[in-house]
Amino acid sequence: MNSRHAALLHNAPHSHMPADTWARLCCEQALLAVEDGCYGVGAVLVTGAQELLCSARNQVFADGHYNSAGHAEMLLLDQLENEHPAQDRSALSLYVSLQPCLMCYGRILLAGITCVRYLARDKPGGFINKHLPAAWTELSARTCVRQADADPYWINLAEQAINHLQDRQALRQRVVAAWHGQPPE
């Protein structure tokens, strides 16, 4: 991790809120995603015993190609399904640095995750219970999604990772270019 990003983690206040440990890990993953030239989003999956099970970061532009499913939550759930297929999902909590998008929200519901906590709100892209068809409304009734009880430092850092430490508009233009068959730069 570059020294500027490492300093953001190092200079954080002492943990005093319930979700601070997980918020820090989400932010660390988000900063690593920024360094990879991807969207600054990180996620972790935590057991009911408060143990880290999996972690992931956005990899939409990793390895020099566009991966539309490379969202942090999607990769996190891939890890869960591949590495921990027998895990009881009802006791898991998914922490993510940015409010989930429509695609990730649907995948979270289908994966059986019932507790989702995000740090930063995503006004242009976040999707939580907005006009769902009946079957999806039923699935979503089992899932609690809300902002994490974390120190404002972590919420602000998550907002910085997505809105200020990268050019979100330039990333969006890279997505559109990929739709037209142009390789990501």
mmCIF file of C-alpha atoms in Angstrom:
data_model
loop_
_atom_site.group_PDB
_atom_site.id
_atom_site.type_symbol
_atom_site.label_atom_id
_atom_site.label_comp_id
_atom_site.label_asym_id
_atom_site.label_seq_id
_atom_site.Cartn_x
_atom_site.Cartn_y
_atom_site.Cartn_z
ATOM 1 C CA MET A 1 0.000 0.000 0.000
ATOM 2 C CA ASN A 2 1.336 3.448 -0.800
ATOM 3 C CA SER A 3 2.454 5.577 2.122
ATOM 4 C CA ARG A 4 -0.321 8.167 1.773
ATOM 5 C CA HIS A 5 -3.026 5.531 2.001
ATOM 6 C CA ALA A 6 -1.234 3.682 4.793
ATOM 7 C CA ALA A 7 -1.113 6.939 6.767
ATOM 8 C CA LEU A 8 -4.922 7.255 6.468
ATOM 9 C CA LEU A 9 -5.252 3.897 8.212
ATOM 10 C CA HIS A 10 -2.449 4.523 10.701
ATOM 11 C CA ASN A 11 -3.804 7.923 11.810
ATOM 12 C CA ALA A 12 -7.269 6.595 12.582
ATOM 13 C CA PRO A 13 -8.763 7.084 16.046
ATOM 14 C CA HIS A 14 -8.812 4.223 18.525
ATOM 15 C CA SER A 15 -11.637 1.802 18.003
ATOM 16 C CA HIS A 16 -14.680 2.598 20.135
ATOM 17 C CA MET A 17 -17.688 1.748 17.969
ATOM 18 C CA PRO A 18 -19.011 -1.797 17.416
ATOM 19 C CA ALA A 19 -18.112 -1.964 13.715
ATOM 20 C CA ASP A 20 -14.767 -0.130 13.736
ATOM 21 C CA THR A 21 -12.622 -3.229 13.187
ATOM 22 C CA TRP A 22 -14.645 -4.272 10.150
ATOM 23 C CA ALA A 23 -14.881 -0.702 8.883
ATOM 24 C CA ARG A 24 -11.093 -0.424 8.991
ATOM 25 C CA LEU A 25 -10.694 -3.649 7.002
ATOM 26 C CA CYS A 26 -13.274 -2.477 4.442
ATOM 27 C CA CYS A 27 -11.419 0.819 4.043
ATOM 28 C CA GLU A 28 -8.090 -0.977 3.688
ATOM 29 C CA GLN A 29 -9.538 -3.095 0.884
ATOM 30 C CA ALA A 30 -11.092 0.010 -0.718
ATOM 31 C CA LEU A 31 -7.742 1.819 -0.710
ATOM 32 C CA LEU A 32 -6.069 -1.212 -2.287
ATOM 33 C CA ALA A 33 -8.763 -1.191 -4.985
ATOM 34 C CA VAL A 34 -8.007 2.481 -5.695
ATOM 35 C CA GLU A 35 -4.324 1.588 -6.060
ATOM 36 C CA ASP A 36 -5.320 -1.167 -8.504
ATOM 37 C CA GLY A 37 -7.120 1.436 -10.653
ATOM 38 C CA CYS A 38 -10.526 0.076 -9.669
ATOM 39 C CA TYR A 39 -13.497 1.538 -7.827
ATOM 40 C CA GLY A 40 -12.607 2.205 -4.173
ATOM 41 C CA VAL A 41 -14.845 -0.410 -2.579
ATOM 42 C CA GLY A 42 -13.900 -3.086 -0.062
ATOM 43 C CA ALA A 43 -15.933 -5.717 1.765
ATOM 44 C CA VAL A 44 -15.572 -8.297 4.524
ATOM 45 C CA LEU A 45 -17.693 -11.192 5.709
ATOM 46 C CA VAL A 46 -17.828 -11.786 9.471
ATOM 47 C CA THR A 47 -19.124 -14.790 11.429
ATOM 48 C CA GLY A 48 -21.531 -14.597 14.354
ATOM 49 C CA ALA A 49 -18.485 -15.164 16.606
ATOM 50 C CA GLN A 50 -17.032 -11.903 15.206
ATOM 51 C CA GLU A 51 -14.300 -13.659 13.210
ATOM 52 C CA LEU A 52 -13.224 -12.611 9.726
ATOM 53 C CA LEU A 53 -14.296 -15.217 7.160
ATOM 54 C CA CYS A 54 -13.520 -13.526 3.802
ATOM 55 C CA SER A 55 -12.417 -10.182 2.392
ATOM 56 C CA ALA A 56 -12.445 -8.692 -1.113
ATOM 57 C CA ARG A 57 -12.080 -5.463 -3.016
ATOM 58 C CA ASN A 58 -13.415 -4.141 -6.289
ATOM 59 C CA GLN A 59 -11.553 -5.658 -9.229
ATOM 60 C CA VAL A 60 -13.583 -4.333 -12.163
ATOM 61 C CA PHE A 61 -10.427 -3.294 -14.051
ATOM 62 C CA ALA A 62 -7.898 -5.718 -12.549
ATOM 63 C CA ASP A 63 -5.456 -7.615 -14.737
ATOM 64 C CA GLY A 64 -5.937 -5.246 -17.675
ATOM 65 C CA HIS A 65 -9.473 -6.268 -18.600
ATOM 66 C CA TYR A 66 -13.009 -5.267 -17.700
ATOM 67 C CA ASN A 67 -14.928 -7.608 -15.375
ATOM 68 C CA SER A 68 -18.491 -6.399 -14.870
ATOM 69 C CA ALA A 69 -18.911 -8.849 -11.961
ATOM 70 C CA GLY A 70 -15.719 -7.655 -10.266
ATOM 71 C CA HIS A 71 -17.571 -5.785 -7.516
ATOM 72 C CA ALA A 72 -16.251 -6.316 -3.986
ATOM 73 C CA GLU A 73 -19.483 -7.926 -2.776
ATOM 74 C CA MET A 74 -19.663 -10.286 -5.754
ATOM 75 C CA LEU A 75 -16.074 -11.450 -5.269
ATOM 76 C CA LEU A 76 -16.671 -11.818 -1.531
ATOM 77 C CA LEU A 77 -19.692 -14.045 -2.145
ATOM 78 C CA ASP A 78 -17.723 -16.063 -4.717
ATOM 79 C CA GLN A 79 -15.155 -16.726 -1.963
ATOM 80 C CA LEU A 80 -17.892 -17.747 0.458
ATOM 81 C CA GLU A 81 -19.464 -20.171 -2.008
ATOM 82 C CA ASN A 82 -16.139 -21.646 -3.183
ATOM 83 C CA GLU A 83 -14.205 -21.815 0.085
ATOM 84 C CA HIS A 84 -16.967 -22.197 2.705
ATOM 85 C CA PRO A 85 -19.906 -23.939 0.996
ATOM 86 C CA ALA A 86 -21.165 -25.527 4.238
ATOM 87 C CA GLN A 87 -21.137 -22.234 6.182
ATOM 88 C CA ASP A 88 -24.443 -21.284 7.830
ATOM 89 C CA ARG A 89 -25.151 -17.926 6.247
ATOM 90 C CA SER A 90 -27.873 -16.840 8.642
ATOM 91 C CA ALA A 91 -25.289 -15.727 11.224
ATOM 92 C CA LEU A 92 -22.976 -13.909 8.790
ATOM 93 C CA SER A 93 -22.617 -10.136 8.507
ATOM 94 C CA LEU A 94 -21.395 -8.480 5.330
ATOM 95 C CA TYR A 95 -19.637 -5.149 5.836
ATOM 96 C CA VAL A 96 -18.928 -3.024 2.763
ATOM 97 C CA SER A 97 -17.405 0.406 2.336
ATOM 98 C CA LEU A 98 -20.130 1.568 -0.086
ATOM 99 C CA GLN A 99 -23.871 0.970 -0.125
ATOM 100 C CA PRO A 100 -24.498 -2.004 -2.462
ATOM 101 C CA CYS A 101 -25.627 -1.480 -6.052
ATOM 102 C CA LEU A 102 -28.588 -3.291 -7.627
ATOM 103 C CA MET A 103 -26.492 -6.224 -8.895
ATOM 104 C CA CYS A 104 -24.756 -6.766 -5.559
ATOM 105 C CA TYR A 105 -27.961 -6.349 -3.574
ATOM 106 C CA GLY A 106 -29.621 -9.086 -5.610
ATOM 107 C CA ARG A 107 -26.645 -11.391 -5.148
ATOM 108 C CA ILE A 108 -26.587 -10.726 -1.381
ATOM 109 C CA LEU A 109 -30.275 -11.694 -1.174
ATOM 110 C CA LEU A 110 -29.746 -14.871 -3.216
ATOM 111 C CA ALA A 111 -26.680 -15.814 -1.136
ATOM 112 C CA GLY A 112 -28.779 -15.804 2.043
ATOM 113 C CA ILE A 113 -26.866 -13.056 3.855
ATOM 114 C CA THR A 114 -29.241 -11.479 6.375
ATOM 115 C CA CYS A 115 -27.100 -8.686 7.840
ATOM 116 C CA VAL A 116 -25.495 -6.028 5.640
ATOM 117 C CA ARG A 117 -23.739 -2.928 6.971
ATOM 118 C CA TYR A 118 -22.294 -0.270 4.677
ATOM 119 C CA LEU A 119 -20.125 2.730 5.516
ATOM 120 C CA ALA A 120 -20.739 5.347 2.805
ATOM 121 C CA ARG A 121 -24.097 5.995 1.197
ATOM 122 C CA ASP A 122 -24.122 5.759 -2.596
ATOM 123 C CA LYS A 123 -26.739 8.273 -3.713
ATOM 124 C CA PRO A 124 -26.254 7.720 -7.474
ATOM 125 C CA GLY A 125 -25.860 3.943 -7.391
ATOM 126 C CA GLY A 126 -26.984 2.447 -4.082
ATOM 127 C CA PHE A 127 -29.985 0.156 -4.190
ATOM 128 C CA ILE A 128 -31.917 -0.934 -1.131
ATOM 129 C CA ASN A 129 -35.542 -2.090 -1.438
ATOM 130 C CA LYS A 130 -36.467 0.257 -4.267
ATOM 131 C CA HIS A 131 -39.532 -1.032 -6.133
ATOM 132 C CA LEU A 132 -38.729 -4.733 -5.962
ATOM 133 C CA PRO A 133 -40.915 -7.362 -7.640
ATOM 134 C CA ALA A 134 -42.885 -9.534 -5.190
ATOM 135 C CA ALA A 135 -40.443 -12.465 -5.099
ATOM 136 C CA TRP A 136 -37.517 -10.131 -4.382
ATOM 137 C CA THR A 137 -39.519 -8.236 -1.760
ATOM 138 C CA GLU A 138 -40.056 -11.535 0.042
ATOM 139 C CA LEU A 139 -36.310 -12.304 -0.074
ATOM 140 C CA SER A 140 -35.416 -8.823 1.116
ATOM 141 C CA ALA A 141 -37.708 -9.114 4.141
ATOM 142 C CA ARG A 142 -35.135 -11.485 5.694
ATOM 143 C CA THR A 143 -32.245 -9.077 5.175
ATOM 144 C CA CYS A 144 -31.409 -6.030 7.283
ATOM 145 C CA VAL A 145 -29.379 -3.433 5.399
ATOM 146 C CA ARG A 146 -28.290 -0.228 7.107
ATOM 147 C CA GLN A 147 -25.351 2.044 7.698
ATOM 148 C CA ALA A 148 -22.743 0.536 10.028
ATOM 149 C CA ASP A 149 -22.290 1.712 13.610
ATOM 150 C CA ALA A 150 -18.750 2.884 12.937
ATOM 151 C CA ASP A 151 -16.679 5.897 13.886
ATOM 152 C CA PRO A 152 -17.336 8.806 11.492
ATOM 153 C CA TYR A 153 -13.631 8.614 10.563
ATOM 154 C CA TRP A 154 -14.255 5.319 8.730
ATOM 155 C CA ILE A 155 -17.429 6.537 7.061
ATOM 156 C CA ASN A 156 -15.571 9.627 5.823
ATOM 157 C CA LEU A 157 -12.618 7.526 4.638
ATOM 158 C CA ALA A 158 -14.973 5.249 2.703
ATOM 159 C CA GLU A 159 -16.536 8.350 1.106
ATOM 160 C CA GLN A 160 -13.064 9.667 0.233
ATOM 161 C CA ALA A 161 -12.087 6.350 -1.354
ATOM 162 C CA ILE A 162 -15.037 6.403 -3.737
ATOM 163 C CA ASN A 163 -15.448 10.152 -4.324
ATOM 164 C CA HIS A 164 -12.090 11.894 -3.881
ATOM 165 C CA LEU A 165 -9.139 9.504 -4.148
ATOM 166 C CA GLN A 166 -10.142 8.541 -7.672
ATOM 167 C CA ASP A 167 -11.978 10.046 -10.632
ATOM 168 C CA ARG A 168 -15.332 8.266 -10.572
ATOM 169 C CA GLN A 169 -16.379 9.833 -13.880
ATOM 170 C CA ALA A 170 -13.201 8.580 -15.571
ATOM 171 C CA LEU A 171 -13.888 5.088 -14.229
ATOM 172 C CA ARG A 172 -17.421 5.271 -15.619
ATOM 173 C CA GLN A 173 -15.994 6.264 -19.011
ATOM 174 C CA ARG A 174 -13.723 3.188 -18.862
ATOM 175 C CA VAL A 175 -16.801 1.010 -18.304
ATOM 176 C CA VAL A 176 -18.560 2.542 -21.318
ATOM 177 C CA ALA A 177 -15.414 2.092 -23.437
ATOM 178 C CA ALA A 178 -15.323 -1.593 -22.425
ATOM 179 C CA TRP A 179 -18.931 -1.972 -23.611
ATOM 180 C CA HIS A 180 -17.661 -0.906 -27.038
ATOM 181 C CA GLY A 181 -14.848 -3.440 -27.000
ATOM 182 C CA GLN A 182 -12.091 -1.002 -26.108
ATOM 183 C CA PRO A 183 -9.589 -2.364 -23.571
ATOM 184 C CA PRO A 184 -9.328 -0.532 -20.242
ATOM 185 C CA GLU A 185 -6.349 1.776 -19.994
#
